[in-house]
């Protein structure tokens, strides 16, 4: 059996850059039609669309702030109308910010929860009626931080821990809808999100705690995402795949 998404439609949130971009490339390479969500970076999504032309699949972009319920509902209705179906939802869009518990503001907390967690509820709620028509799959992106915590990023780590509980809850809730729900939990990945930290004076220290002694390339996350969405993973649901060079093992 080959991994093949011919005629299938994959919606990826936060697809303009980083992990979402790599996932879009790999899905298209395996013949998926792709709906690319982004928030601000139109230029990046346009350059991705140019690159995706080599795969001769149907590609469209959707500007929407996934932290806003109405924007999500509109986007998902548009994707379903444009493509006629939705088979895979990748809840990838996210932000990572520093905030100490003694100084974190309500606005910082709300922005984190809205962007990293509520967005996944909004997208899953709106997409489920479309996914369940023919069966499908939801992929949620968590983090090592969601399993072992992260000092000065407790709001981020809390959302990512919740993403794992959300995944496991939906996996059993949606089994009769023929929807599998899984999670990919990256460690350090070399993207815009982590670039400043990885290249800061503390960067080598972060990397030294990874048994493989390097950050991941975003393509290394895409492999796990595409695998979990594919028929190769047809009996896998409610699972978390850590892609972190062994980092969670080290506490
Ligand atoms: P990135 O390079 O910073 O890209 C973030 C993407 O999310 C961009 O496409 C951005 O769109 C989009 N986005 C952010 N907020 C959005 C919103 N409110 N609505 C719609 N789109 C939004 O990040 P990344 O490293 O690829 O991270 C992807 C996922 O992996 C995140 O959930 C992150 O928490 C998780 N993760 C990353 C790492 C890491 O080390 N990089 C580690 C663990 C987990 P624009 O381009 O339009 O701004």
mmCIF file of C-alpha atoms and ligand atoms in Angstrom:
data_model
loop_
_atom_site.group_PDB
_atom_site.id
_atom_site.type_symbol
_atom_site.label_atom_id
_atom_site.label_comp_id
_atom_site.label_asym_id
_atom_site.label_seq_id
_atom_site.Cartn_x
_atom_site.Cartn_y
_atom_site.Cartn_z
ATOM 1 C CA UNK A 1 0.000 0.000 0.000
ATOM 2 C CA UNK A 2 1.317 3.450 -0.918
ATOM 3 C CA UNK A 3 0.532 6.643 0.956
ATOM 4 C CA UNK A 4 -1.819 8.344 -1.471
ATOM 5 C CA UNK A 5 -4.262 11.204 -0.851
ATOM 6 C CA UNK A 6 -5.599 11.425 -4.419
ATOM 7 C CA UNK A 7 -8.973 13.287 -4.442
ATOM 8 C CA UNK A 8 -8.658 14.023 -0.719
ATOM 9 C CA UNK A 9 -8.670 17.502 0.791
ATOM 10 C CA UNK A 10 -6.367 18.505 3.638
ATOM 11 C CA UNK A 11 -6.887 21.755 5.574
ATOM 12 C CA UNK A 12 -3.778 22.950 7.434
ATOM 13 C CA UNK A 13 -3.937 25.878 9.853
ATOM 14 C CA UNK A 14 -0.802 28.020 10.040
ATOM 15 C CA UNK A 15 0.421 26.678 6.711
ATOM 16 C CA UNK A 16 2.378 29.723 5.554
ATOM 17 C CA UNK A 17 5.565 28.911 7.458
ATOM 18 C CA UNK A 18 7.411 26.310 9.499
ATOM 19 C CA UNK A 19 5.815 22.954 10.258
ATOM 20 C CA UNK A 20 2.524 23.768 8.496
ATOM 21 C CA UNK A 21 4.377 24.679 5.316
ATOM 22 C CA UNK A 22 6.409 21.446 5.371
ATOM 23 C CA UNK A 23 3.247 19.423 5.963
ATOM 24 C CA UNK A 24 1.545 21.120 3.003
ATOM 25 C CA UNK A 25 4.468 20.203 0.744
ATOM 26 C CA UNK A 26 4.479 16.558 1.850
ATOM 27 C CA UNK A 27 0.695 16.136 1.590
ATOM 28 C CA UNK A 28 0.769 17.610 -1.940
ATOM 29 C CA UNK A 29 3.687 15.348 -2.880
ATOM 30 C CA UNK A 30 1.350 12.495 -1.963
ATOM 31 C CA UNK A 31 -1.384 13.903 -4.209
ATOM 32 C CA UNK A 32 -3.552 15.678 -1.626
ATOM 33 C CA UNK A 33 -5.445 18.826 -2.536
ATOM 34 C CA UNK A 34 -4.509 21.375 0.104
ATOM 35 C CA UNK A 35 -6.285 24.290 1.770
ATOM 36 C CA UNK A 36 -3.700 26.606 3.328
ATOM 37 C CA UNK A 37 -4.715 28.780 6.274
ATOM 38 C CA UNK A 38 -2.594 31.712 7.443
ATOM 39 C CA UNK A 39 -3.166 34.817 9.547
ATOM 40 C CA UNK A 40 -0.941 37.687 8.269
ATOM 41 C CA UNK A 41 1.796 36.421 5.999
ATOM 42 C CA UNK A 42 0.243 36.545 2.538
ATOM 43 C CA UNK A 43 3.648 36.756 0.838
ATOM 44 C CA UNK A 44 4.821 33.488 2.433
ATOM 45 C CA UNK A 45 1.644 31.634 1.479
ATOM 46 C CA UNK A 46 1.875 32.909 -2.092
ATOM 47 C CA UNK A 47 5.441 31.653 -2.413
ATOM 48 C CA UNK A 48 4.323 28.273 -1.013
ATOM 49 C CA UNK A 49 1.524 28.131 -3.589
ATOM 50 C CA UNK A 50 4.106 28.708 -6.347
ATOM 51 C CA UNK A 51 6.202 25.808 -5.031
ATOM 52 C CA UNK A 52 3.167 23.537 -4.777
ATOM 53 C CA UNK A 53 2.463 23.927 -8.506
ATOM 54 C CA UNK A 54 5.003 21.162 -9.223
ATOM 55 C CA UNK A 55 2.596 18.596 -7.718
ATOM 56 C CA UNK A 56 -0.382 19.477 -9.964
ATOM 57 C CA UNK A 57 -2.904 19.360 -7.128
ATOM 58 C CA UNK A 58 -5.659 21.811 -6.247
ATOM 59 C CA UNK A 59 -4.350 24.446 -3.800
ATOM 60 C CA UNK A 60 -6.143 27.432 -2.255
ATOM 61 C CA UNK A 61 -5.296 29.821 0.555
ATOM 62 C CA UNK A 62 -7.574 31.114 3.320
ATOM 63 C CA UNK A 63 -6.749 34.130 5.465
ATOM 64 C CA UNK A 64 -8.354 33.653 8.886
ATOM 65 C CA UNK A 65 -7.397 34.252 12.506
ATOM 66 C CA UNK A 66 -8.154 30.821 13.972
ATOM 67 C CA UNK A 67 -8.498 32.381 17.427
ATOM 68 C CA UNK A 68 -11.773 33.892 16.196
ATOM 69 C CA UNK A 69 -14.718 31.523 16.017
ATOM 70 C CA UNK A 70 -16.585 33.333 13.252
ATOM 71 C CA UNK A 71 -13.478 33.516 11.069
ATOM 72 C CA UNK A 72 -12.991 29.754 11.492
ATOM 73 C CA UNK A 73 -16.615 28.939 10.649
ATOM 74 C CA UNK A 74 -16.458 31.069 7.511
ATOM 75 C CA UNK A 75 -13.142 29.527 6.448
ATOM 76 C CA UNK A 76 -14.317 25.947 6.876
ATOM 77 C CA UNK A 77 -17.554 26.591 4.984
ATOM 78 C CA UNK A 78 -15.504 28.159 2.181
ATOM 79 C CA UNK A 79 -13.063 25.227 2.049
ATOM 80 C CA UNK A 80 -15.952 22.745 1.877
ATOM 81 C CA UNK A 81 -17.679 24.785 -0.834
ATOM 82 C CA UNK A 82 -14.481 25.273 -2.889
ATOM 83 C CA UNK A 83 -13.250 21.664 -2.730
ATOM 84 C CA UNK A 84 -16.527 19.797 -2.146
ATOM 85 C CA UNK A 85 -15.170 17.890 0.856
ATOM 86 C CA UNK A 86 -12.714 17.926 3.785
ATOM 87 C CA UNK A 87 -10.815 14.726 4.661
ATOM 88 C CA UNK A 88 -8.044 15.882 6.985
ATOM 89 C CA UNK A 89 -7.797 18.788 9.431
ATOM 90 C CA UNK A 90 -4.327 19.681 10.731
ATOM 91 C CA UNK A 91 -4.646 21.967 13.781
ATOM 92 C CA UNK A 92 -1.142 23.410 13.587
ATOM 93 C CA UNK A 93 -1.350 27.222 13.972
ATOM 94 C CA UNK A 94 0.165 28.402 17.224
ATOM 95 C CA UNK A 95 2.178 31.003 19.077
ATOM 96 C CA UNK A 96 4.949 30.705 21.691
ATOM 97 C CA UNK A 97 5.535 33.585 24.101
ATOM 98 C CA UNK A 98 7.494 34.103 27.300
ATOM 99 C CA UNK A 99 5.629 35.223 30.448
ATOM 100 C CA UNK A 100 6.480 34.766 34.123
ATOM 101 C CA UNK A 101 3.595 33.729 36.387
ATOM 102 C CA UNK A 102 4.031 36.843 38.555
ATOM 103 C CA UNK A 103 3.661 39.291 35.674
ATOM 104 C CA UNK A 104 1.516 37.560 33.043
ATOM 105 C CA UNK A 105 -1.425 39.735 32.039
ATOM 106 C CA UNK A 106 -4.975 38.605 31.359
ATOM 107 C CA UNK A 107 -4.528 39.655 27.736
ATOM 108 C CA UNK A 108 -1.400 37.513 27.321
ATOM 109 C CA UNK A 109 -3.181 34.543 28.877
ATOM 110 C CA UNK A 110 -6.266 34.998 26.726
ATOM 111 C CA UNK A 111 -4.242 35.375 23.512
ATOM 112 C CA UNK A 112 -2.402 32.115 24.230
ATOM 113 C CA UNK A 113 -5.513 30.118 25.118
ATOM 114 C CA UNK A 114 -7.520 31.531 22.204
ATOM 115 C CA UNK A 115 -4.781 30.901 19.627
ATOM 116 C CA UNK A 116 -3.375 27.552 20.748
ATOM 117 C CA UNK A 117 -6.409 25.837 22.276
ATOM 118 C CA UNK A 118 -9.777 27.408 21.524
ATOM 119 C CA UNK A 119 -8.790 27.521 17.844
ATOM 120 C CA UNK A 120 -8.596 23.716 17.826
ATOM 121 C CA UNK A 121 -12.083 23.458 19.333
ATOM 122 C CA UNK A 122 -13.428 25.919 16.744
ATOM 123 C CA UNK A 123 -11.786 24.110 13.814
ATOM 124 C CA UNK A 124 -12.762 20.616 14.981
ATOM 125 C CA UNK A 125 -16.352 21.690 15.725
ATOM 126 C CA UNK A 126 -16.831 23.254 12.308
ATOM 127 C CA UNK A 127 -14.965 20.569 10.340
ATOM 128 C CA UNK A 128 -16.466 17.451 11.972
ATOM 129 C CA UNK A 129 -19.711 17.470 9.944
ATOM 130 C CA UNK A 130 -17.629 17.520 6.743
ATOM 131 C CA UNK A 131 -15.025 14.984 7.910
ATOM 132 C CA UNK A 132 -17.702 12.546 9.025
ATOM 133 C CA UNK A 133 -19.387 12.455 5.613
ATOM 134 C CA UNK A 134 -16.779 10.054 4.237
ATOM 135 C CA UNK A 135 -14.577 9.550 7.319
ATOM 136 C CA UNK A 136 -11.352 11.386 7.967
ATOM 137 C CA UNK A 137 -8.690 12.415 10.378
ATOM 138 C CA UNK A 138 -7.747 15.264 12.726
ATOM 139 C CA UNK A 139 -4.131 16.015 13.649
ATOM 140 C CA UNK A 140 -3.419 18.298 16.595
ATOM 141 C CA UNK A 141 0.046 19.758 17.157
ATOM 142 C CA UNK A 142 1.136 19.746 20.806
ATOM 143 C CA UNK A 143 4.685 20.076 22.180
ATOM 144 C CA UNK A 144 7.152 18.514 24.607
ATOM 145 C CA UNK A 145 6.182 21.499 26.783
ATOM 146 C CA UNK A 146 2.697 20.015 27.099
ATOM 147 C CA UNK A 147 4.127 16.900 28.750
ATOM 148 C CA UNK A 148 6.940 18.118 30.962
ATOM 149 C CA UNK A 149 6.078 21.834 31.393
ATOM 150 C CA UNK A 150 8.173 24.856 30.479
ATOM 151 C CA UNK A 151 9.374 27.505 32.939
ATOM 152 C CA UNK A 152 8.353 31.078 32.007
ATOM 153 C CA UNK A 153 5.995 29.619 29.387
ATOM 154 C CA UNK A 154 3.363 28.092 31.681
ATOM 155 C CA UNK A 155 0.512 29.501 29.582
ATOM 156 C CA UNK A 156 1.989 27.929 26.431
ATOM 157 C CA UNK A 157 2.715 24.593 28.142
ATOM 158 C CA UNK A 158 -0.808 24.508 29.607
ATOM 159 C CA UNK A 159 -2.414 24.877 26.186
ATOM 160 C CA UNK A 160 -0.185 22.154 24.767
ATOM 161 C CA UNK A 161 -1.006 19.747 27.611
ATOM 162 C CA UNK A 162 -4.673 20.453 26.997
ATOM 163 C CA UNK A 163 -4.200 19.637 23.305
ATOM 164 C CA UNK A 164 -3.231 16.095 24.312
ATOM 165 C CA UNK A 165 -6.333 15.687 26.514
ATOM 166 C CA UNK A 166 -8.431 17.187 23.698
ATOM 167 C CA UNK A 167 -6.966 14.657 21.239
ATOM 168 C CA UNK A 168 -7.675 11.668 23.462
ATOM 169 C CA UNK A 169 -11.204 12.892 24.215
ATOM 170 C CA UNK A 170 -12.131 13.408 20.566
ATOM 171 C CA UNK A 171 -10.548 10.121 19.508
ATOM 172 C CA UNK A 172 -13.203 8.113 21.318
ATOM 173 C CA UNK A 173 -15.987 10.680 20.859
ATOM 174 C CA UNK A 174 -15.598 10.686 17.070
ATOM 175 C CA UNK A 175 -14.898 7.013 16.488
ATOM 176 C CA UNK A 176 -18.457 6.410 15.294
ATOM 177 C CA UNK A 177 -18.097 9.356 12.903
ATOM 178 C CA UNK A 178 -15.214 7.447 11.253
ATOM 179 C CA UNK A 179 -12.793 10.197 12.306
ATOM 180 C CA UNK A 180 -9.398 9.311 13.769
ATOM 181 C CA UNK A 181 -7.817 11.947 16.033
ATOM 182 C CA UNK A 182 -4.104 11.982 16.768
ATOM 183 C CA UNK A 183 -1.419 14.322 18.007
ATOM 184 C CA UNK A 184 2.149 15.137 17.029
ATOM 185 C CA UNK A 185 4.304 16.651 19.779
ATOM 186 C CA UNK A 186 7.444 18.378 18.516
ATOM 187 C CA UNK A 187 10.476 19.257 20.581
ATOM 188 C CA UNK A 188 12.744 22.042 19.304
ATOM 189 C CA UNK A 189 12.089 22.619 15.597
ATOM 190 C CA UNK A 190 14.103 25.151 13.607
ATOM 191 C CA UNK A 191 11.359 27.534 12.462
ATOM 192 C CA UNK A 192 10.606 31.246 12.839
ATOM 193 C CA UNK A 193 8.968 30.422 16.174
ATOM 194 C CA UNK A 194 12.159 29.120 17.754
ATOM 195 C CA UNK A 195 14.836 30.878 15.666
ATOM 196 C CA UNK A 196 15.602 33.650 18.163
ATOM 197 C CA UNK A 197 15.867 31.204 21.074
ATOM 198 C CA UNK A 198 17.973 28.678 19.172
ATOM 199 C CA UNK A 199 20.367 31.409 17.996
ATOM 200 C CA UNK A 200 20.555 33.165 21.379
ATOM 201 C CA UNK A 201 23.490 32.618 23.756
ATOM 202 C CA UNK A 202 21.310 29.999 25.521
ATOM 203 C CA UNK A 203 20.645 28.114 22.246
ATOM 204 C CA UNK A 204 23.539 25.617 22.508
ATOM 205 C CA UNK A 205 22.373 24.792 26.032
ATOM 206 C CA UNK A 206 18.874 23.924 24.804
ATOM 207 C CA UNK A 207 20.280 21.748 22.036
ATOM 208 C CA UNK A 208 22.706 19.996 24.392
ATOM 209 C CA UNK A 209 19.705 18.557 26.294
ATOM 210 C CA UNK A 210 18.433 16.826 23.134
ATOM 211 C CA UNK A 211 19.927 13.327 22.849
ATOM 212 C CA UNK A 212 20.305 13.798 19.069
ATOM 213 C CA UNK A 213 22.091 17.140 19.752
ATOM 214 C CA UNK A 214 20.165 19.171 17.189
ATOM 215 C CA UNK A 215 16.780 20.772 16.571
ATOM 216 C CA UNK A 216 14.449 19.135 14.057
ATOM 217 C CA UNK A 217 13.977 20.367 10.510
ATOM 218 C CA UNK A 218 10.243 21.078 9.990
ATOM 219 C CA UNK A 219 10.172 18.369 7.276
ATOM 220 C CA UNK A 220 10.868 15.835 10.031
ATOM 221 C CA UNK A 221 7.547 16.802 11.638
ATOM 222 C CA UNK A 222 5.688 16.589 8.344
ATOM 223 C CA UNK A 223 6.531 12.888 8.044
ATOM 224 C CA UNK A 224 4.753 12.051 11.298
ATOM 225 C CA UNK A 225 1.758 14.245 10.426
ATOM 226 C CA UNK A 226 1.279 12.735 6.958
ATOM 227 C CA UNK A 227 1.766 9.193 8.273
ATOM 228 C CA UNK A 228 -0.909 9.657 10.971
ATOM 229 C CA UNK A 229 -3.357 11.080 8.417
ATOM 230 C CA UNK A 230 -2.714 8.244 5.959
ATOM 231 C CA UNK A 231 -4.234 4.784 5.582
ATOM 232 C CA UNK A 232 -1.017 3.366 7.025
ATOM 233 C CA UNK A 233 -2.315 4.636 10.373
ATOM 234 C CA UNK A 234 -5.862 3.326 9.883
ATOM 235 C CA UNK A 235 -5.966 1.640 13.334
ATOM 236 C CA UNK A 236 -4.245 4.468 15.221
ATOM 237 C CA UNK A 237 -6.383 6.957 17.118
ATOM 238 C CA UNK A 238 -5.888 8.931 20.347
ATOM 239 C CA UNK A 239 -2.118 8.599 19.976
ATOM 240 C CA UNK A 240 0.674 11.111 20.618
ATOM 241 C CA UNK A 241 3.817 10.793 18.541
ATOM 242 C CA UNK A 242 6.780 12.656 20.023
ATOM 243 C CA UNK A 243 9.173 13.982 17.394
ATOM 244 C CA UNK A 244 11.958 15.456 19.504
ATOM 245 C CA UNK A 245 15.243 13.598 19.062
ATOM 246 C CA UNK A 246 14.592 11.753 22.339
ATOM 247 C CA UNK A 247 14.143 14.907 24.424
ATOM 248 C CA UNK A 248 11.071 13.922 26.470
ATOM 249 C CA UNK A 249 12.973 10.894 27.726
ATOM 250 C CA UNK A 250 15.359 13.265 29.526
ATOM 251 C CA UNK A 251 12.805 15.091 31.640
HETATM 252 P P1 LIG B 1 5.883 29.344 13.015
HETATM 253 O O1 LIG B 1 7.028 29.048 12.118
HETATM 254 O O2 LIG B 1 5.945 30.512 13.933
HETATM 255 O O3 LIG B 1 4.550 29.453 12.114
HETATM 256 C C1 LIG B 1 3.331 29.703 12.756
HETATM 257 C C2 LIG B 1 2.202 29.563 11.770
HETATM 258 O O4 LIG B 1 0.966 29.731 12.484
HETATM 259 C C3 LIG B 1 2.234 30.635 10.683
HETATM 260 O O5 LIG B 1 1.749 30.059 9.491
HETATM 261 C C4 LIG B 1 1.246 31.690 11.214
HETATM 262 O O6 LIG B 1 0.634 32.454 10.182
HETATM 263 C C5 LIG B 1 0.230 30.778 11.878
HETATM 264 N N1 LIG B 1 -0.587 31.438 12.908
HETATM 265 C C6 LIG B 1 -0.211 31.926 14.115
HETATM 266 N N2 LIG B 1 -1.263 32.425 14.771
HETATM 267 C C7 LIG B 1 -2.341 32.258 13.955
HETATM 268 C C8 LIG B 1 -3.718 32.576 14.053
HETATM 269 N N3 LIG B 1 -4.232 33.191 15.138
HETATM 270 N N4 LIG B 1 -4.529 32.257 13.007
HETATM 271 C C9 LIG B 1 -4.039 31.646 11.909
HETATM 272 N N5 LIG B 1 -2.750 31.311 11.761
HETATM 273 C C10 LIG B 1 -1.905 31.622 12.771
HETATM 274 O O7 LIG B 1 5.550 28.090 13.966
HETATM 275 P P2 LIG B 1 5.978 26.544 13.885
HETATM 276 O O8 LIG B 1 7.263 26.392 14.599
HETATM 277 O O9 LIG B 1 5.817 26.019 12.517
HETATM 278 O O10 LIG B 1 4.853 25.919 14.861
HETATM 279 C C11 LIG B 1 3.750 25.184 14.396
HETATM 280 C C12 LIG B 1 3.141 24.438 15.560
HETATM 281 O O11 LIG B 1 4.124 23.598 16.167
HETATM 282 C C13 LIG B 1 2.636 25.370 16.684
HETATM 283 O O12 LIG B 1 1.420 24.872 17.195
HETATM 284 C C14 LIG B 1 3.737 25.271 17.722
HETATM 285 O O13 LIG B 1 3.270 25.545 19.030
HETATM 286 C C15 LIG B 1 4.177 23.835 17.559
HETATM 287 N N6 LIG B 1 5.531 23.605 18.073
HETATM 288 C C16 LIG B 1 6.617 24.225 17.523
HETATM 289 C C17 LIG B 1 7.879 24.011 18.076
HETATM 290 C C18 LIG B 1 9.127 24.676 17.539
HETATM 291 O O14 LIG B 1 10.211 24.518 18.139
HETATM 292 N N7 LIG B 1 9.061 25.399 16.432
HETATM 293 C C19 LIG B 1 8.019 23.151 19.181
HETATM 294 C C20 LIG B 1 6.890 22.523 19.694
HETATM 295 C C21 LIG B 1 5.644 22.753 19.146
HETATM 296 P P3 LIG B 1 1.328 33.799 9.553
HETATM 297 O O15 LIG B 1 2.504 33.331 8.733
HETATM 298 O O16 LIG B 1 0.297 34.424 8.712
HETATM 299 O O17 LIG B 1 1.783 34.614 10.723
#
